[in-house]
PDB file of C-alpha atoms and ligand atoms in Angstrom:
ATOM      1  CA  MET J   1     -20.294 -77.606   4.408  1.00 67.00           C
ATOM      2  CA  ALA J   2     -17.973 -74.657   4.651  1.00 89.00           C
ATOM      3  CA  ARG J   3     -18.143 -72.625   7.833  1.00 97.00           C
ATOM      4  CA  LYS J   4     -19.846 -69.266   7.319  1.00 97.00           C
ATOM      5  CA  LYS J   5     -17.403 -66.514   8.196  1.00 98.00           C
ATOM      6  CA  ILE J   6     -18.387 -64.246  11.067  1.00 98.00           C
ATOM      7  CA  VAL J   7     -17.037 -60.755  11.746  1.00 98.00           C
ATOM      8  CA  ALA J   8     -18.153 -59.130  14.997  1.00 98.00           C
ATOM      9  CA  GLY J   9     -17.596 -55.557  16.160  1.00 98.00           C
ATOM     10  CA  ASN J  10     -16.879 -55.180  19.864  1.00 98.00           C
ATOM     11  CA  TRP J  11     -17.517 -51.500  20.458  1.00 98.00           C
ATOM     12  CA  LYS J  12     -16.420 -51.803  24.093  1.00 98.00           C
ATOM     13  CA  MET J  13     -17.250 -48.680  26.177  1.00 98.00           C
ATOM     14  CA  ASN J  14     -17.235 -46.261  23.251  1.00 98.00           C
ATOM     15  CA  LEU J  15     -19.544 -43.933  21.290  1.00 98.00           C
ATOM     16  CA  ASP J  16     -22.666 -42.133  22.423  1.00 98.00           C
ATOM     17  CA  ARG J  17     -26.254 -42.805  21.417  1.00 98.00           C
ATOM     18  CA  ALA J  18     -26.226 -40.625  18.300  1.00 98.00           C
ATOM     19  CA  LYS J  19     -22.924 -42.097  17.123  1.00 98.00           C
ATOM     20  CA  ALA J  20     -24.153 -45.626  17.836  1.00 98.00           C
ATOM     21  CA  ARG J  21     -27.171 -44.948  15.631  1.00 97.00           C
ATOM     22  CA  GLU J  22     -25.021 -43.408  12.899  1.00 97.00           C
ATOM     23  CA  LEU J  23     -22.522 -46.277  12.836  1.00 98.00           C
ATOM     24  CA  THR J  24     -25.306 -48.875  12.791  1.00 97.00           C
ATOM     25  CA  ALA J  25     -27.027 -47.144   9.888  1.00 94.00           C
ATOM     26  CA  ALA J  26     -23.740 -46.887   7.978  1.00 95.00           C
ATOM     27  CA  VAL J  27     -23.016 -50.606   8.413  1.00 96.00           C
ATOM     28  CA  ALA J  28     -26.584 -51.682   7.653  1.00 94.00           C
ATOM     29  CA  ALA J  29     -26.687 -49.583   4.471  1.00 92.00           C
ATOM     30  CA  ARG J  30     -23.564 -51.279   3.108  1.00 93.00           C
ATOM     31  CA  VAL J  31     -24.098 -54.822   4.354  1.00 93.00           C
ATOM     32  CA  GLY J  32     -24.341 -56.043   0.747  1.00 92.00           C
ATOM     33  CA  GLU J  33     -20.644 -55.298   0.275  1.00 94.00           C
ATOM     34  CA  ALA J  34     -19.880 -58.073   2.745  1.00 94.00           C
ATOM     35  CA  GLY J  35     -22.268 -60.618   1.196  1.00 92.00           C
ATOM     36  CA  GLY J  36     -21.798 -64.130   2.531  1.00 94.00           C
ATOM     37  CA  VAL J  37     -20.143 -62.964   5.745  1.00 97.00           C
ATOM     38  CA  GLU J  38     -22.188 -62.807   8.923  1.00 97.00           C
ATOM     39  CA  LEU J  39     -21.891 -59.409  10.625  1.00 97.00           C
ATOM     40  CA  VAL J  40     -22.536 -58.843  14.332  1.00 98.00           C
ATOM     41  CA  LEU J  41     -22.578 -55.537  16.213  1.00 98.00           C
ATOM     42  CA  CYS J  42     -21.886 -55.625  19.960  1.00 98.00           C
ATOM     43  CA  PRO J  43     -22.645 -52.177  21.410  1.00 98.00           C
ATOM     44  CA  PRO J  44     -22.528 -51.203  25.085  1.00 98.00           C
ATOM     45  CA  ALA J  45     -25.516 -52.801  26.872  1.00 98.00           C
ATOM     46  CA  LEU J  46     -27.220 -49.461  27.309  1.00 98.00           C
ATOM     47  CA  TYR J  47     -27.269 -48.899  23.531  1.00 98.00           C
ATOM     48  CA  VAL J  48     -28.397 -52.371  22.505  1.00 97.00           C
ATOM     49  CA  GLU J  49     -31.958 -51.153  22.065  1.00 96.00           C
ATOM     50  CA  THR J  50     -30.778 -48.103  20.102  1.00 97.00           C
ATOM     51  CA  VAL J  51     -28.879 -50.347  17.710  1.00 97.00           C
ATOM     52  CA  ALA J  52     -31.770 -52.827  17.521  1.00 95.00           C
ATOM     53  CA  THR J  53     -34.064 -49.965  16.504  1.00 94.00           C
ATOM     54  CA  ALA J  54     -31.572 -48.686  13.933  1.00 93.00           C
ATOM     55  CA  LEU J  55     -31.411 -52.222  12.474  1.00 92.00           C
ATOM     56  CA  HIS J  56     -35.222 -52.416  12.451  1.00 81.00           C
ATOM     57  CA  LEU J  57     -34.820 -55.606  14.416  1.00 70.00           C
ATOM     58  CA  ALA J  58     -38.042 -57.399  15.171  1.00 55.00           C
ATOM     59  CA  GLY J  59     -38.175 -60.739  16.945  1.00 54.00           C
ATOM     60  CA  GLY J  60     -34.426 -61.232  16.580  1.00 56.00           C
ATOM     61  CA  LYS J  61     -34.493 -60.943  12.782  1.00 60.00           C
ATOM     62  CA  SER J  62     -32.936 -57.962  11.119  1.00 69.00           C
ATOM     63  CA  PRO J  63     -33.980 -57.132   7.557  1.00 71.00           C
ATOM     64  CA  SER J  64     -30.444 -55.875   6.952  1.00 76.00           C
ATOM     65  CA  GLY J  65     -28.998 -59.224   8.004  1.00 86.00           C
ATOM     66  CA  VAL J  66     -26.773 -57.603  10.635  1.00 95.00           C
ATOM     67  CA  ALA J  67     -26.993 -59.438  13.959  1.00 96.00           C
ATOM     68  CA  LEU J  68     -26.796 -57.945  17.413  1.00 97.00           C
ATOM     69  CA  GLY J  69     -24.814 -59.068  20.455  1.00 98.00           C
ATOM     70  CA  GLY J  70     -23.984 -58.143  24.033  1.00 98.00           C
ATOM     71  CA  GLN J  71     -20.448 -57.681  25.355  1.00 98.00           C
ATOM     72  CA  ASN J  72     -20.974 -59.468  28.659  1.00 98.00           C
ATOM     73  CA  MET J  73     -23.832 -60.731  30.828  1.00 98.00           C
ATOM     74  CA  HIS J  74     -24.591 -62.255  34.203  1.00 98.00           C
ATOM     75  CA  ASP J  75     -25.165 -65.992  34.482  1.00 98.00           C
ATOM     76  CA  LYS J  76     -28.293 -65.717  36.641  1.00 98.00           C
ATOM     77  CA  ALA J  77     -31.754 -65.240  35.170  1.00 97.00           C
ATOM     78  CA  SER J  78     -32.815 -62.466  37.584  1.00 97.00           C
ATOM     79  CA  GLY J  79     -32.372 -61.253  41.129  1.00 98.00           C
ATOM     80  CA  ALA J  80     -30.375 -58.937  43.370  1.00 98.00           C
ATOM     81  CA  PHE J  81     -27.347 -58.355  41.146  1.00 98.00           C
ATOM     82  CA  THR J  82     -26.989 -54.591  41.032  1.00 98.00           C
ATOM     83  CA  GLY J  83     -25.625 -53.285  37.753  1.00 97.00           C
ATOM     84  CA  GLU J  84     -25.838 -56.605  35.924  1.00 98.00           C
ATOM     85  CA  VAL J  85     -27.720 -57.640  32.772  1.00 98.00           C
ATOM     86  CA  ALA J  86     -29.508 -61.000  32.505  1.00 98.00           C
ATOM     87  CA  PRO J  87     -29.302 -63.273  29.438  1.00 98.00           C
ATOM     88  CA  ALA J  88     -33.035 -62.980  28.705  1.00 98.00           C
ATOM     89  CA  MET J  89     -32.762 -59.176  28.660  1.00 98.00           C
ATOM     90  CA  PHE J  90     -30.409 -59.366  25.686  1.00 98.00           C
ATOM     91  CA  VAL J  91     -32.729 -61.847  23.985  1.00 97.00           C
ATOM     92  CA  ASP J  92     -35.665 -59.540  24.699  1.00 96.00           C
ATOM     93  CA  LEU J  93     -33.958 -56.732  22.745  1.00 95.00           C
ATOM     94  CA  GLY J  94     -33.165 -58.926  19.748  1.00 94.00           C
ATOM     95  CA  CYS J  95     -29.634 -60.115  20.503  1.00 96.00           C
ATOM     96  CA  GLN J  96     -28.485 -63.420  19.080  1.00 97.00           C
ATOM     97  CA  TYR J  97     -24.929 -63.288  20.382  1.00 98.00           C
ATOM     98  CA  VAL J  98     -22.998 -62.413  23.527  1.00 98.00           C
ATOM     99  CA  ILE J  99     -19.238 -62.030  23.943  1.00 98.00           C
ATOM    100  CA  LEU J 100     -18.056 -63.914  27.036  1.00 98.00           C
ATOM    101  CA  GLY J 101     -14.703 -64.082  28.797  1.00 98.00           C
ATOM    102  CA  HIS J 102     -13.120 -61.235  26.851  1.00 98.00           C
ATOM    103  CA  SER J 103      -9.596 -60.670  28.171  1.00 97.00           C
ATOM    104  CA  GLU J 104     -10.667 -57.289  29.568  1.00 97.00           C
ATOM    105  CA  ARG J 105     -13.339 -59.096  31.606  1.00 98.00           C
ATOM    106  CA  ARG J 106     -10.790 -61.678  32.701  1.00 97.00           C
ATOM    107  CA  THR J 107      -8.001 -59.263  33.652  1.00 96.00           C
ATOM    108  CA  LEU J 108      -9.871 -56.126  34.780  1.00 97.00           C
ATOM    109  CA  PHE J 109     -12.961 -57.724  36.299  1.00 97.00           C
ATOM    110  CA  GLY J 110     -11.566 -60.972  37.672  1.00 97.00           C
ATOM    111  CA  GLU J 111     -13.490 -63.397  35.484  1.00 98.00           C
ATOM    112  CA  THR J 112     -12.184 -66.929  35.874  1.00 98.00           C
ATOM    113  CA  ASP J 113     -12.741 -69.894  33.579  1.00 98.00           C
ATOM    114  CA  ALA J 114     -15.385 -71.101  36.059  1.00 98.00           C
ATOM    115  CA  ILE J 115     -17.289 -67.816  35.724  1.00 98.00           C
ATOM    116  CA  VAL J 116     -16.974 -67.876  31.932  1.00 98.00           C
ATOM    117  CA  ASN J 117     -18.211 -71.474  32.000  1.00 98.00           C
ATOM    118  CA  ALA J 118     -21.308 -70.546  34.051  1.00 98.00           C
ATOM    119  CA  LYS J 119     -22.040 -67.645  31.695  1.00 98.00           C
ATOM    120  CA  THR J 120     -21.548 -69.831  28.614  1.00 98.00           C
ATOM    121  CA  LYS J 121     -24.083 -72.344  29.922  1.00 98.00           C
ATOM    122  CA  ALA J 122     -26.519 -69.557  30.831  1.00 98.00           C
ATOM    123  CA  ALA J 123     -26.207 -67.971  27.386  1.00 98.00           C
ATOM    124  CA  LEU J 124     -26.905 -71.282  25.650  1.00 98.00           C
ATOM    125  CA  ALA J 125     -29.865 -71.954  27.936  1.00 98.00           C
ATOM    126  CA  ALA J 126     -31.292 -68.538  27.038  1.00 98.00           C
ATOM    127  CA  GLY J 127     -30.854 -69.170  23.312  1.00 98.00           C
ATOM    128  CA  LEU J 128     -27.893 -66.835  22.819  1.00 98.00           C
ATOM    129  CA  THR J 129     -24.787 -67.858  20.897  1.00 98.00           C
ATOM    130  CA  PRO J 130     -21.776 -67.231  23.114  1.00 98.00           C
ATOM    131  CA  ILE J 131     -18.582 -65.903  21.554  1.00 99.00           C
ATOM    132  CA  VAL J 132     -16.147 -67.399  24.046  1.00 99.00           C
ATOM    133  CA  CYS J 133     -12.800 -65.573  24.167  1.00 98.00           C
ATOM    134  CA  VAL J 134      -9.454 -67.092  25.055  1.00 98.00           C
ATOM    135  CA  GLY J 135      -5.865 -65.936  24.634  1.00 98.00           C
ATOM    136  CA  GLU J 136      -2.456 -65.709  26.262  1.00 97.00           C
ATOM    137  CA  THR J 137      -0.570 -62.687  27.610  1.00 96.00           C
ATOM    138  CA  LEU J 138       2.805 -61.601  26.219  1.00 95.00           C
ATOM    139  CA  GLU J 139       4.574 -63.031  29.251  1.00 95.00           C
ATOM    140  CA  GLU J 140       2.856 -66.372  28.742  1.00 97.00           C
ATOM    141  CA  ARG J 141       3.766 -66.435  25.040  1.00 95.00           C
ATOM    142  CA  GLU J 142       7.371 -65.493  25.695  1.00 94.00           C
ATOM    143  CA  GLY J 143       7.531 -68.160  28.387  1.00 96.00           C
ATOM    144  CA  GLY J 144       6.421 -70.782  25.864  1.00 97.00           C
ATOM    145  CA  ARG J 145       3.125 -71.334  27.669  1.00 98.00           C
ATOM    146  CA  THR J 146       0.656 -70.304  24.926  1.00 98.00           C
ATOM    147  CA  ASP J 147      -0.631 -73.820  24.264  1.00 98.00           C
ATOM    148  CA  ALA J 148      -0.978 -74.658  27.945  1.00 98.00           C
ATOM    149  CA  VAL J 149      -2.826 -71.410  28.738  1.00 98.00           C
ATOM    150  CA  VAL J 150      -5.216 -71.670  25.797  1.00 98.00           C
ATOM    151  CA  THR J 151      -5.853 -75.354  26.540  1.00 98.00           C
ATOM    152  CA  THR J 152      -6.747 -74.576  30.163  1.00 98.00           C
ATOM    153  CA  GLN J 153      -9.032 -71.698  29.108  1.00 98.00           C
ATOM    154  CA  VAL J 154     -10.848 -73.725  26.441  1.00 98.00           C
ATOM    155  CA  ARG J 155     -11.327 -76.764  28.681  1.00 98.00           C
ATOM    156  CA  GLY J 156     -12.351 -74.623  31.669  1.00 98.00           C
ATOM    157  CA  SER J 157     -14.677 -72.296  29.791  1.00 98.00           C
ATOM    158  CA  LEU J 158     -16.431 -75.150  27.984  1.00 98.00           C
ATOM    159  CA  ALA J 159     -16.460 -77.710  30.814  1.00 98.00           C
ATOM    160  CA  GLY J 160     -19.578 -79.830  30.954  1.00 98.00           C
ATOM    161  CA  LEU J 161     -20.993 -78.664  27.610  1.00 98.00           C
ATOM    162  CA  SER J 162     -22.594 -81.331  25.444  1.00 98.00           C
ATOM    163  CA  ALA J 163     -21.371 -81.865  21.896  1.00 98.00           C
ATOM    164  CA  ALA J 164     -24.645 -80.312  20.706  1.00 98.00           C
ATOM    165  CA  ASP J 165     -23.907 -77.167  22.740  1.00 98.00           C
ATOM    166  CA  ILE J 166     -20.304 -76.964  21.568  1.00 98.00           C
ATOM    167  CA  GLU J 167     -21.580 -77.064  17.996  1.00 98.00           C
ATOM    168  CA  LYS J 168     -23.551 -73.855  18.683  1.00 98.00           C
ATOM    169  CA  ILE J 169     -20.764 -71.689  20.075  1.00 98.00           C
ATOM    170  CA  VAL J 170     -18.231 -69.368  18.473  1.00 98.00           C
ATOM    171  CA  VAL J 171     -14.707 -69.223  19.891  1.00 98.00           C
ATOM    172  CA  ALA J 172     -12.529 -66.125  19.619  1.00 98.00           C
ATOM    173  CA  TYR J 173      -8.766 -66.472  19.922  1.00 98.00           C
ATOM    174  CA  GLU J 174      -7.471 -63.110  21.077  1.00 98.00           C
ATOM    175  CA  PRO J 175      -3.840 -62.943  22.179  1.00 97.00           C
ATOM    176  CA  VAL J 176      -3.894 -60.334  24.954  1.00 96.00           C
ATOM    177  CA  TRP J 177      -0.705 -58.727  23.647  1.00 95.00           C
ATOM    178  CA  ALA J 178      -2.412 -58.021  20.319  1.00 95.00           C
ATOM    179  CA  ILE J 179      -5.554 -56.363  21.695  1.00 93.00           C
ATOM    180  CA  GLY J 180      -5.580 -52.613  21.145  1.00 91.00           C
ATOM    181  CA  THR J 181      -1.821 -52.556  20.682  1.00 91.00           C
ATOM    182  CA  GLY J 182      -1.496 -52.469  16.901  1.00 89.00           C
ATOM    183  CA  LYS J 183       0.581 -55.669  17.199  1.00 89.00           C
ATOM    184  CA  VAL J 184      -1.315 -58.298  15.255  1.00 90.00           C
ATOM    185  CA  ALA J 185      -0.357 -61.962  15.525  1.00 91.00           C
ATOM    186  CA  THR J 186       1.213 -63.247  12.327  1.00 95.00           C
ATOM    187  CA  PRO J 187      -1.196 -65.366  10.275  1.00 96.00           C
ATOM    188  CA  LEU J 188       0.924 -68.416  11.131  1.00 97.00           C
ATOM    189  CA  GLN J 189       0.968 -67.681  14.877  1.00 96.00           C
ATOM    190  CA  ALA J 190      -2.803 -67.298  14.809  1.00 98.00           C
ATOM    191  CA  GLN J 191      -3.367 -70.386  12.638  1.00 98.00           C
ATOM    192  CA  GLU J 192      -1.305 -72.547  15.014  1.00 98.00           C
ATOM    193  CA  VAL J 193      -3.485 -71.630  17.981  1.00 98.00           C
ATOM    194  CA  HIS J 194      -6.711 -71.903  15.950  1.00 98.00           C
ATOM    195  CA  ALA J 195      -5.695 -75.441  14.936  1.00 98.00           C
ATOM    196  CA  LEU J 196      -4.970 -76.235  18.588  1.00 98.00           C
ATOM    197  CA  ILE J 197      -8.416 -74.918  19.611  1.00 98.00           C
ATOM    198  CA  ARG J 198     -10.083 -77.016  16.928  1.00 98.00           C
ATOM    199  CA  SER J 199      -8.277 -80.127  18.115  1.00 98.00           C
ATOM    200  CA  LEU J 200      -9.380 -79.372  21.686  1.00 98.00           C
ATOM    201  CA  LEU J 201     -12.978 -79.026  20.487  1.00 98.00           C
ATOM    202  CA  ALA J 202     -12.630 -82.361  18.693  1.00 98.00           C
ATOM    203  CA  GLY J 203     -11.577 -83.924  21.991  1.00 98.00           C
ATOM    204  CA  LEU J 204     -14.441 -82.298  23.925  1.00 98.00           C
ATOM    205  CA  ALA J 205     -17.096 -83.073  21.309  1.00 98.00           C
ATOM    206  CA  SER J 206     -16.029 -84.846  18.100  1.00 98.00           C
ATOM    207  CA  PRO J 207     -13.962 -84.028  15.017  1.00 98.00           C
ATOM    208  CA  GLU J 208     -17.209 -83.552  13.111  1.00 98.00           C
ATOM    209  CA  VAL J 209     -18.528 -80.996  15.587  1.00 98.00           C
ATOM    210  CA  ALA J 210     -15.135 -79.262  15.806  1.00 98.00           C
ATOM    211  CA  GLY J 211     -15.206 -78.910  12.028  1.00 98.00           C
ATOM    212  CA  LYS J 212     -18.408 -76.872  12.281  1.00 98.00           C
ATOM    213  CA  VAL J 213     -17.378 -74.452  15.052  1.00 98.00           C
ATOM    214  CA  ARG J 214     -16.333 -71.020  13.920  1.00 98.00           C
ATOM    215  CA  ILE J 215     -13.128 -69.697  15.458  1.00 98.00           C
ATOM    216  CA  GLN J 216     -12.533 -65.959  15.146  1.00 98.00           C
ATOM    217  CA  TYR J 217      -9.217 -64.197  15.515  1.00 98.00           C
ATOM    218  CA  GLY J 218      -9.115 -60.940  17.467  1.00 97.00           C
ATOM    219  CA  GLY J 219      -6.398 -58.421  18.271  1.00 97.00           C
ATOM    220  CA  SER J 220      -5.598 -55.362  16.149  1.00 95.00           C
ATOM    221  CA  VAL J 221      -7.426 -56.665  13.074  1.00 97.00           C
ATOM    222  CA  LYS J 222      -7.500 -53.945  10.405  1.00 97.00           C
ATOM    223  CA  PRO J 223      -8.543 -53.911   6.749  1.00 97.00           C
ATOM    224  CA  ASP J 224      -4.909 -54.173   5.695  1.00 97.00           C
ATOM    225  CA  ASN J 225      -4.024 -57.259   7.745  1.00 97.00           C
ATOM    226  CA  ALA J 226      -7.364 -59.092   7.549  1.00 98.00           C
ATOM    227  CA  ALA J 227      -6.778 -60.743   4.160  1.00 98.00           C
ATOM    228  CA  ASP J 228      -3.665 -62.617   5.322  1.00 97.00           C
ATOM    229  CA  LEU J 229      -5.509 -63.862   8.396  1.00 98.00           C
ATOM    230  CA  ALA J 230      -8.546 -64.825   6.318  1.00 98.00           C
ATOM    231  CA  CYS J 231      -6.386 -67.132   4.136  1.00 97.00           C
ATOM    232  CA  GLN J 232      -5.650 -69.426   7.061  1.00 98.00           C
ATOM    233  CA  PRO J 233      -7.685 -72.637   7.072  1.00 98.00           C
ATOM    234  CA  ASP J 234      -8.854 -72.418  10.696  1.00 98.00           C
ATOM    235  CA  ILE J 235      -9.548 -68.668  10.918  1.00 98.00           C
ATOM    236  CA  ASP J 236     -13.276 -68.215  10.350  1.00 98.00           C
ATOM    237  CA  GLY J 237     -13.685 -64.514  10.975  1.00 98.00           C
ATOM    238  CA  ALA J 238     -12.645 -61.734  13.303  1.00 98.00           C
ATOM    239  CA  LEU J 239     -13.614 -60.132  16.579  1.00 98.00           C
ATOM    240  CA  VAL J 240     -12.805 -56.498  15.973  1.00 98.00           C
ATOM    241  CA  GLY J 241     -12.364 -53.765  18.587  1.00 98.00           C
ATOM    242  CA  GLY J 242     -10.957 -50.407  17.502  1.00 97.00           C
ATOM    243  CA  ALA J 243     -11.530 -50.879  13.776  1.00 98.00           C
ATOM    244  CA  SER J 244     -15.211 -51.719  14.334  1.00 98.00           C
ATOM    245  CA  LEU J 245     -15.892 -48.102  15.288  1.00 98.00           C
ATOM    246  CA  LYS J 246     -15.541 -47.008  11.651  1.00 98.00           C
ATOM    247  CA  ALA J 247     -17.961 -48.448   9.086  1.00 98.00           C
ATOM    248  CA  ASP J 248     -15.293 -48.341   6.354  1.00 98.00           C
ATOM    249  CA  ASP J 249     -12.788 -50.321   8.396  1.00 98.00           C
ATOM    250  CA  PHE J 250     -15.339 -52.784   9.740  1.00 98.00           C
ATOM    251  CA  LEU J 251     -16.699 -53.504   6.273  1.00 98.00           C
ATOM    252  CA  GLY J 252     -13.186 -53.608   4.829  1.00 98.00           C
ATOM    253  CA  ILE J 253     -12.345 -56.385   7.300  1.00 98.00           C
ATOM    254  CA  ALA J 254     -15.576 -58.238   6.515  1.00 98.00           C
ATOM    255  CA  LYS J 255     -14.809 -58.071   2.788  1.00 98.00           C
ATOM    256  CA  ALA J 256     -11.417 -59.700   3.399  1.00 98.00           C
ATOM    257  CA  PHE J 257     -13.271 -62.752   4.734  1.00 98.00           C
ATOM    258  CA  GLN J 258     -15.520 -63.176   1.682  1.00 96.00           C
TER     259      GLN J 258
HETATM  260  P1  LIG S   1      -8.771 -54.487  18.953  1.00 51.12           P
HETATM  261  O1  LIG S   1      -9.680 -55.267  20.040  1.00 51.12           O
HETATM  262  O2  LIG S   1      -9.292 -54.873  17.602  1.00 51.12           O
HETATM  263  O3  LIG S   1      -8.967 -53.033  19.266  1.00 51.12           O
HETATM  264  O4  LIG S   1      -7.378 -54.943  19.166  1.00 51.12           O
HETATM  265  C1  LIG S   1     -10.103 -56.580  19.806  1.00 51.12           C
HETATM  266  C2  LIG S   1     -10.934 -57.053  20.951  1.00 51.12           C
HETATM  267  O5  LIG S   1     -10.639 -56.716  22.104  1.00 51.12           O
HETATM  268  O6  LIG S   1     -11.931 -57.782  20.750  1.00 51.12           O
END
């Protein structure tokens, strides 16, 4: 069976409550334009409930078909972790997804593969689908270390997961040099790394499982470059930052993956 394409909007630390509501309503009203593509909105944690309400989410099911996700979470279920959000809290508000190990978490907040691994396991245990992010820096790419870096991140972030768990996750390949820079990877550059990730998943689980896992590309995806990325055999969707803040752009990208 073909992998269902998945386009997720990572709003990062942007918008206010009114704008979050407005953007959600605009996407939900036009979801039909992106028929066949799964859409996920990942607002700041504080606005997850606002977006859930705007989607009329009840019990994790949205009548509009737009799914909801967190941008990060703690790996512990509860306790003295000031400022953190527990996996079950996202589930409680109707989230199905959570982005983990985004390069901004890795570089600005010191998240290691071991931390991403603990969070990935916690997300799965809570019933959330983790979107596990990996990707090399410009220096690593120019030094010819892309494959080695991505291999280490995939193996480290997914260490100890069963084949059944690997089947449930989404992986996002986001070259750090392409995030928020306007410099998108060429479709061939992206495809090469996506194929590598799929072969790593085959080694960790099985070729059959690897064939079911969706691998998103992220990094300066826009409506005008999405179609070329979408043509690649191992690119199953996009994780979109800047362009997800405009309904037109977000839906334009989703349409390219139909
Ligand atoms: P960008 O961000 O689309 O603004 O480059 C992508 C991401 O960080 O997920």
